[in-house]
């Protein structure tokens, strides 16, 4: 018998949990030779998520487990906690809002079982039901990060994926504080197969990801998996150095040819000072972002804190 661990991060999902569990059970019960365990992670929800999880656990004490955080640590921390708690030979990560269709589980398991792949991921091929601007931003994000980073991030890939124990252990061995799962799953390597599907809207509750939050998430992803922004200072610095040399030559020649030329250009001088000052601040800011990351990492704070575990 193989054991499948189902890891489910939950943040304010009291309405989705009672729908999620039977929907997944229906699918996994049809897979032969497989036992399952659930690891729900309550990521500091403010609603009755924890009560729902306690209830589910008392009804299925062997099967359903949960970890409850002392506060909201974010989905990445919740994923990490779930992966650490999971004991299965195979581990699947799923959203609780049924945006990750449980019907894929059978196929994912079969693909892993065949031994050909170490991981089966999913990829959305469209984004119906999502704001146009948001879709545009995300496609730009994939474009930029794949240009800047050595780690290839598959466009539209969801966190919904099933992995072998070997790959899970590899993911757990990355202990960084700022966790960008999309990058981490790709960074550890292993052979991954992607299944395509059309976007499904969440069954209940609402998404916590505003456009601004997604933008910050994208920026963090870039800082976590690329050092290209750090080179910006070098390029900008070299560029303005070359320009200033040209400027000096121009001024000297003009002075020699036309000794009486009058002083002009107060406005353009102010613009130049502002431009250069701005570029300097931008570069310092980028360097600061990376230093901030080093600072947080050297503190070695735990990625999450558990208040209750069953
Ligand atoms: N989630 C979490 N912590 C958070 C935000 C979200 O554990 O701080 C969980 C949430 O309950 C859901 C999953 O992460 O199971 C994905 O969140 P959501 O559906 O809001 O994101 P989307 O599917 O829109 O990317
Ligand atoms: Mg969702």
CSV table of C-alpha atoms and ligand atoms in Angstrom, one decimal:
chain,number,residue,atom,x,y,z
A,1,UNK,CA,0.0,0.0,0.0
A,2,UNK,CA,1.2,3.5,-0.9
A,3,UNK,CA,0.4,6.4,1.3
A,4,UNK,CA,-0.6,9.8,-0.2
A,5,UNK,CA,-0.4,12.9,2.0
A,6,UNK,CA,-2.7,15.7,1.0
A,7,UNK,CA,-1.4,19.1,2.2
A,8,UNK,CA,-3.9,21.9,2.3
A,9,UNK,CA,-3.1,25.5,3.4
A,10,UNK,CA,-6.2,27.3,4.8
A,11,UNK,CA,-6.7,30.9,5.5
A,12,UNK,CA,-10.3,32.0,6.4
A,13,UNK,CA,-11.8,29.0,4.6
A,14,UNK,CA,-14.7,27.9,6.9
A,15,UNK,CA,-17.0,27.7,4.0
A,16,UNK,CA,-14.7,25.7,1.7
A,17,UNK,CA,-13.5,23.0,4.0
A,18,UNK,CA,-16.8,21.1,4.3
A,19,UNK,CA,-17.0,21.1,0.5
A,20,UNK,CA,-13.4,20.2,-0.1
A,21,UNK,CA,-13.1,17.1,2.0
A,22,UNK,CA,-15.9,15.0,0.5
A,23,UNK,CA,-14.9,16.1,-3.0
A,24,UNK,CA,-11.4,14.8,-2.6
A,25,UNK,CA,-12.5,11.7,-0.7
A,26,UNK,CA,-14.7,10.8,-3.6
A,27,UNK,CA,-11.7,10.7,-6.0
A,28,UNK,CA,-9.0,9.2,-3.8
A,29,UNK,CA,-11.3,6.4,-2.6
A,30,UNK,CA,-11.5,5.1,-6.2
A,31,UNK,CA,-7.7,4.8,-6.5
A,32,UNK,CA,-6.7,1.3,-5.7
A,33,UNK,CA,-3.7,0.5,-3.4
A,34,UNK,CA,-3.6,3.9,-1.9
A,35,UNK,CA,-4.2,5.1,1.6
A,36,UNK,CA,-4.5,8.8,2.4
A,37,UNK,CA,-3.8,11.3,5.1
A,38,UNK,CA,-4.8,14.9,5.2
A,39,UNK,CA,-2.6,17.7,6.6
A,40,UNK,CA,-4.6,20.9,6.8
A,41,UNK,CA,-2.7,24.0,7.9
A,42,UNK,CA,-4.7,26.7,9.5
A,43,UNK,CA,-2.7,29.8,8.7
A,44,UNK,CA,-4.0,32.0,11.5
A,45,UNK,CA,-7.5,32.3,10.2
A,46,UNK,CA,-9.8,34.8,11.8
A,47,UNK,CA,-13.0,32.8,11.1
A,48,UNK,CA,-14.1,29.3,12.2
A,49,UNK,CA,-11.6,27.5,10.1
A,50,UNK,CA,-10.0,25.9,13.1
A,51,UNK,CA,-13.3,24.7,14.5
A,52,UNK,CA,-14.1,23.1,11.1
A,53,UNK,CA,-10.7,21.3,11.2
A,54,UNK,CA,-11.2,20.1,14.7
A,55,UNK,CA,-14.6,18.8,13.7
A,56,UNK,CA,-13.2,17.0,10.7
A,57,UNK,CA,-10.5,15.5,12.9
A,58,UNK,CA,-12.8,14.1,15.5
A,59,UNK,CA,-14.9,12.5,12.7
A,60,UNK,CA,-11.8,11.0,11.0
A,61,UNK,CA,-9.1,10.8,13.7
A,62,UNK,CA,-6.8,8.5,11.8
A,63,UNK,CA,-7.0,10.3,8.5
A,64,UNK,CA,-7.4,14.0,9.1
A,65,UNK,CA,-4.7,16.0,10.8
A,66,UNK,CA,-4.1,19.6,11.2
A,67,UNK,CA,-1.5,22.1,12.2
A,68,UNK,CA,-2.7,25.5,13.5
A,69,UNK,CA,-0.4,28.5,13.4
A,70,UNK,CA,-0.2,31.1,16.2
A,71,UNK,CA,-0.9,33.8,13.5
A,72,UNK,CA,-1.0,34.3,9.8
A,73,UNK,CA,2.4,33.4,8.4
A,74,UNK,CA,1.4,33.3,4.7
A,75,UNK,CA,0.7,30.5,2.3
A,76,UNK,CA,4.4,29.7,1.7
A,77,UNK,CA,4.9,29.0,5.4
A,78,UNK,CA,1.7,27.0,5.5
A,79,UNK,CA,3.0,24.8,2.6
A,80,UNK,CA,6.3,24.3,4.3
A,81,UNK,CA,4.6,23.2,7.6
A,82,UNK,CA,2.3,20.8,5.7
A,83,UNK,CA,5.2,19.3,3.8
A,84,UNK,CA,7.1,18.8,7.1
A,85,UNK,CA,4.2,17.1,8.7
A,86,UNK,CA,3.4,14.9,5.8
A,87,UNK,CA,4.5,11.2,6.1
A,88,UNK,CA,3.3,9.8,2.8
A,89,UNK,CA,5.3,8.2,0.0
A,90,UNK,CA,3.6,10.8,-2.2
A,91,UNK,CA,2.6,14.2,-1.3
A,92,UNK,CA,0.1,16.5,-3.1
A,93,UNK,CA,-0.4,20.2,-2.3
A,94,UNK,CA,-3.9,21.5,-2.9
A,95,UNK,CA,-5.9,24.7,-2.4
A,96,UNK,CA,-8.9,24.2,-0.3
A,97,UNK,CA,-11.2,26.3,-2.6
A,98,UNK,CA,-11.5,23.5,-5.2
A,99,UNK,CA,-9.7,25.7,-7.8
A,100,UNK,CA,-7.4,22.7,-8.0
A,101,UNK,CA,-9.7,20.0,-9.5
A,102,UNK,CA,-9.5,16.8,-7.4
A,103,UNK,CA,-10.2,14.7,-10.5
A,104,UNK,CA,-6.5,15.1,-11.5
A,105,UNK,CA,-5.4,13.1,-8.5
A,106,UNK,CA,-5.9,9.7,-10.2
A,107,UNK,CA,-3.8,10.7,-13.2
A,108,UNK,CA,-1.1,12.3,-11.1
A,109,UNK,CA,-0.7,9.2,-9.0
A,110,UNK,CA,-0.6,6.9,-12.0
A,111,UNK,CA,2.1,9.1,-13.6
A,112,UNK,CA,4.3,9.1,-10.5
A,113,UNK,CA,3.7,5.4,-9.9
A,114,UNK,CA,4.9,4.5,-13.4
A,115,UNK,CA,8.3,5.9,-12.1
A,116,UNK,CA,8.8,8.1,-15.2
A,117,UNK,CA,8.3,11.3,-13.3
A,118,UNK,CA,9.1,12.7,-9.9
A,119,UNK,CA,6.5,15.4,-9.9
A,120,UNK,CA,3.2,16.1,-11.7
A,121,UNK,CA,2.3,19.7,-11.7
A,122,UNK,CA,-0.7,21.6,-13.1
A,123,UNK,CA,-0.8,24.7,-15.3
A,124,UNK,CA,-3.7,27.0,-16.1
A,125,UNK,CA,-4.0,27.6,-19.8
A,126,UNK,CA,-6.5,30.5,-19.4
A,127,UNK,CA,-7.6,32.9,-16.7
A,128,UNK,CA,-11.3,33.3,-17.3
A,129,UNK,CA,-13.0,35.0,-14.5
A,130,UNK,CA,-10.0,37.0,-13.6
A,131,UNK,CA,-9.5,40.7,-14.1
A,132,UNK,CA,-7.7,41.5,-17.4
A,133,UNK,CA,-5.2,43.8,-15.8
A,134,UNK,CA,-4.2,41.1,-13.3
A,135,UNK,CA,-3.7,38.5,-16.1
A,136,UNK,CA,-1.6,41.0,-18.0
A,137,UNK,CA,0.6,41.6,-15.0
A,138,UNK,CA,1.1,38.0,-14.3
A,139,UNK,CA,2.1,37.2,-17.9
A,140,UNK,CA,4.6,40.0,-17.7
A,141,UNK,CA,5.9,38.7,-14.5
A,142,UNK,CA,6.7,35.3,-16.0
A,143,UNK,CA,8.3,37.0,-18.9
A,144,UNK,CA,10.6,39.1,-16.7
A,145,UNK,CA,11.5,36.5,-14.1
A,146,UNK,CA,12.4,33.9,-16.8
A,147,UNK,CA,14.7,36.5,-18.4
A,148,UNK,CA,16.4,37.5,-15.1
A,149,UNK,CA,16.6,34.1,-13.4
A,150,UNK,CA,18.4,30.9,-14.1
A,151,UNK,CA,15.5,29.0,-12.5
A,152,UNK,CA,12.8,28.5,-15.1
A,153,UNK,CA,9.3,29.3,-13.8
A,154,UNK,CA,6.6,27.7,-15.9
A,155,UNK,CA,3.9,30.3,-16.8
A,156,UNK,CA,0.5,29.7,-15.2
A,157,UNK,CA,1.9,26.9,-13.0
A,158,UNK,CA,-0.2,26.4,-9.9
A,159,UNK,CA,1.1,25.1,-6.6
A,160,UNK,CA,-1.2,22.1,-7.1
A,161,UNK,CA,1.3,19.3,-7.6
A,162,UNK,CA,2.0,15.8,-6.5
A,163,UNK,CA,5.6,14.8,-5.6
A,164,UNK,CA,7.5,11.8,-4.6
A,165,UNK,CA,9.0,11.5,-1.1
A,166,UNK,CA,12.5,12.1,-2.6
A,167,UNK,CA,11.4,15.4,-4.1
A,168,UNK,CA,9.6,16.5,-0.9
A,169,UNK,CA,12.7,15.9,1.1
A,170,UNK,CA,14.6,18.0,-1.4
A,171,UNK,CA,12.1,20.9,-1.1
A,172,UNK,CA,12.3,20.6,2.7
A,173,UNK,CA,16.1,20.8,2.6
A,174,UNK,CA,15.8,24.4,1.4
A,175,UNK,CA,15.4,26.3,4.7
A,176,UNK,CA,15.2,29.9,3.4
A,177,UNK,CA,12.9,32.2,5.3
A,178,UNK,CA,11.5,34.0,2.2
A,179,UNK,CA,10.0,31.1,0.4
A,180,UNK,CA,8.9,31.4,-3.2
A,181,UNK,CA,7.5,28.0,-3.8
A,182,UNK,CA,7.2,28.4,-7.6
A,183,UNK,CA,10.9,28.9,-7.7
A,184,UNK,CA,11.8,26.3,-5.1
A,185,UNK,CA,9.9,23.5,-6.9
A,186,UNK,CA,11.7,24.3,-10.1
A,187,UNK,CA,15.1,24.9,-8.4
A,188,UNK,CA,15.2,21.4,-6.8
A,189,UNK,CA,15.1,19.9,-10.3
A,190,UNK,CA,13.6,16.4,-10.8
A,191,UNK,CA,11.4,15.4,-13.8
A,192,UNK,CA,8.1,17.2,-13.8
A,193,UNK,CA,5.1,16.7,-16.0
A,194,UNK,CA,2.6,19.5,-16.4
A,195,UNK,CA,-1.1,18.8,-16.8
A,196,UNK,CA,-3.1,21.6,-18.5
A,197,UNK,CA,-6.5,22.7,-17.4
A,198,UNK,CA,-8.9,25.6,-17.7
A,199,UNK,CA,-9.3,28.0,-14.8
A,200,UNK,CA,-11.9,27.1,-12.2
A,201,UNK,CA,-13.3,29.8,-9.9
A,202,UNK,CA,-13.3,29.2,-6.2
A,203,UNK,CA,-16.3,27.5,-4.6
A,204,UNK,CA,-16.7,29.7,-1.6
A,205,UNK,CA,-15.0,32.5,0.2
A,206,UNK,CA,-12.9,35.0,-1.6
A,207,UNK,CA,-9.3,35.3,-2.6
A,208,UNK,CA,-7.0,37.2,-0.3
A,209,UNK,CA,-4.6,38.1,-3.2
A,210,UNK,CA,-5.1,41.7,-4.2
A,211,UNK,CA,-3.3,43.0,-7.3
A,212,UNK,CA,-0.9,44.9,-5.0
A,213,UNK,CA,-0.2,41.8,-2.9
A,214,UNK,CA,0.5,39.8,-6.1
A,215,UNK,CA,2.8,42.5,-7.3
A,216,UNK,CA,4.8,42.4,-4.0
A,217,UNK,CA,4.8,38.6,-4.3
A,218,UNK,CA,6.2,38.8,-7.8
A,219,UNK,CA,9.0,41.3,-6.7
A,220,UNK,CA,9.9,38.9,-3.8
A,221,UNK,CA,10.1,36.1,-6.3
A,222,UNK,CA,12.5,38.0,-8.5
A,223,UNK,CA,14.7,39.0,-5.5
A,224,UNK,CA,14.7,35.4,-4.3
A,225,UNK,CA,15.7,33.8,-7.6
A,226,UNK,CA,17.7,36.4,-9.4
A,227,UNK,CA,20.6,38.7,-8.8
A,228,UNK,CA,20.1,40.6,-12.0
A,229,UNK,CA,18.6,43.8,-10.3
A,230,UNK,CA,21.9,44.1,-8.4
A,231,UNK,CA,23.7,44.6,-11.7
A,232,UNK,CA,21.5,47.6,-12.5
A,233,UNK,CA,23.8,49.9,-10.6
A,234,UNK,CA,26.8,48.8,-12.7
A,235,UNK,CA,25.0,49.4,-15.9
A,236,UNK,CA,23.5,52.7,-14.9
A,237,UNK,CA,26.8,53.8,-13.5
A,238,UNK,CA,28.8,52.9,-16.6
A,239,UNK,CA,26.2,54.6,-18.8
A,240,UNK,CA,26.3,57.9,-17.0
A,241,UNK,CA,30.1,57.8,-16.8
A,242,UNK,CA,30.3,57.5,-20.6
A,243,UNK,CA,27.8,60.3,-21.0
A,244,UNK,CA,29.6,62.6,-18.7
A,245,UNK,CA,32.9,62.1,-20.6
A,246,UNK,CA,31.1,63.0,-23.9
A,247,UNK,CA,29.7,66.0,-22.1
A,248,UNK,CA,33.1,67.2,-20.9
A,249,UNK,CA,34.5,66.9,-24.4
A,250,UNK,CA,31.6,68.8,-25.8
A,251,UNK,CA,32.0,71.6,-23.3
A,252,UNK,CA,35.7,72.0,-23.9
A,253,UNK,CA,35.4,72.1,-27.7
A,254,UNK,CA,32.6,74.6,-27.5
A,255,UNK,CA,34.6,76.8,-25.2
A,256,UNK,CA,37.6,76.7,-27.6
A,257,UNK,CA,35.6,77.4,-30.7
A,258,UNK,CA,33.3,80.1,-29.2
A,259,UNK,CA,35.0,81.7,-26.1
A,260,UNK,CA,32.2,84.2,-25.6
A,261,UNK,CA,29.4,81.6,-25.3
A,262,UNK,CA,27.2,82.6,-22.4
A,263,UNK,CA,26.1,80.5,-19.4
A,264,UNK,CA,22.8,78.8,-19.9
A,265,UNK,CA,21.0,75.7,-18.9
A,266,UNK,CA,19.9,76.2,-15.3
A,267,UNK,CA,16.7,74.1,-15.8
A,268,UNK,CA,18.5,71.2,-17.6
A,269,UNK,CA,21.1,71.2,-14.8
A,270,UNK,CA,18.4,70.8,-12.1
A,271,UNK,CA,16.8,68.0,-14.2
A,272,UNK,CA,20.2,66.2,-14.5
A,273,UNK,CA,20.9,66.5,-10.7
A,274,UNK,CA,17.4,65.0,-10.0
A,275,UNK,CA,17.9,62.3,-12.5
A,276,UNK,CA,21.3,61.2,-11.2
A,277,UNK,CA,20.2,61.5,-7.6
A,278,UNK,CA,17.1,59.4,-8.4
A,279,UNK,CA,19.1,56.7,-10.1
A,280,UNK,CA,21.4,56.6,-7.1
A,281,UNK,CA,18.6,56.2,-4.6
A,282,UNK,CA,17.0,53.5,-6.8
A,283,UNK,CA,20.2,51.5,-6.9
A,284,UNK,CA,20.7,51.9,-3.1
A,285,UNK,CA,17.1,50.7,-2.7
A,286,UNK,CA,17.7,47.6,-4.7
A,287,UNK,CA,20.9,46.8,-2.8
A,288,UNK,CA,18.9,47.5,0.4
A,289,UNK,CA,16.3,44.9,-0.6
A,290,UNK,CA,18.9,42.2,-0.8
A,291,UNK,CA,20.5,43.3,2.5
A,292,UNK,CA,17.1,43.1,4.1
A,293,UNK,CA,16.9,39.5,3.0
A,294,UNK,CA,20.3,38.7,4.4
A,295,UNK,CA,19.3,40.4,7.6
A,296,UNK,CA,16.1,38.4,8.0
A,297,UNK,CA,17.9,35.2,7.1
A,298,UNK,CA,20.7,35.7,9.6
A,299,UNK,CA,18.2,36.0,12.4
A,300,UNK,CA,17.2,32.4,11.6
A,301,UNK,CA,13.7,32.9,12.8
A,302,UNK,CA,11.4,30.0,12.4
A,303,UNK,CA,9.3,30.0,9.3
A,304,UNK,CA,6.1,29.4,11.3
A,305,UNK,CA,5.0,28.9,14.9
A,306,UNK,CA,2.5,26.1,15.8
A,307,UNK,CA,-0.1,26.7,18.4
A,308,UNK,CA,-2.0,23.4,18.0
A,309,UNK,CA,-1.4,20.2,16.2
A,310,UNK,CA,-3.5,17.0,15.9
B,1,LIG,N1,-3.8,30.8,2.0
B,1,LIG,C1,-3.0,30.6,3.1
B,1,LIG,N2,-2.5,31.8,3.7
B,1,LIG,C2,-2.6,33.0,3.2
B,1,LIG,C3,-3.4,33.2,2.0
B,1,LIG,C4,-3.9,32.0,1.4
B,1,LIG,O1,-2.9,29.5,3.6
B,1,LIG,O2,-2.1,34.0,3.8
B,1,LIG,C5,-4.4,29.6,1.3
B,1,LIG,C6,-5.8,29.7,1.0
B,1,LIG,O3,-6.7,29.3,2.0
B,1,LIG,C7,-6.0,28.8,-0.2
B,1,LIG,C8,-4.6,28.9,-0.9
B,1,LIG,O4,-3.7,29.4,0.1
B,1,LIG,O5,-6.2,27.4,0.2
B,1,LIG,C9,-4.7,29.8,-2.1
B,1,LIG,O6,-5.2,31.0,-1.8
B,1,LIG,P1,-6.3,31.8,-2.8
B,1,LIG,O7,-7.3,30.8,-3.2
B,1,LIG,O8,-6.7,33.0,-2.0
B,1,LIG,O9,-5.3,32.2,-4.0
B,1,LIG,P2,-5.5,32.0,-5.5
B,1,LIG,O10,-6.1,30.6,-5.7
B,1,LIG,O11,-6.4,33.1,-5.9
B,1,LIG,O12,-4.1,32.1,-6.1
B,2,LIG,MG1,-7.7,29.8,-4.9
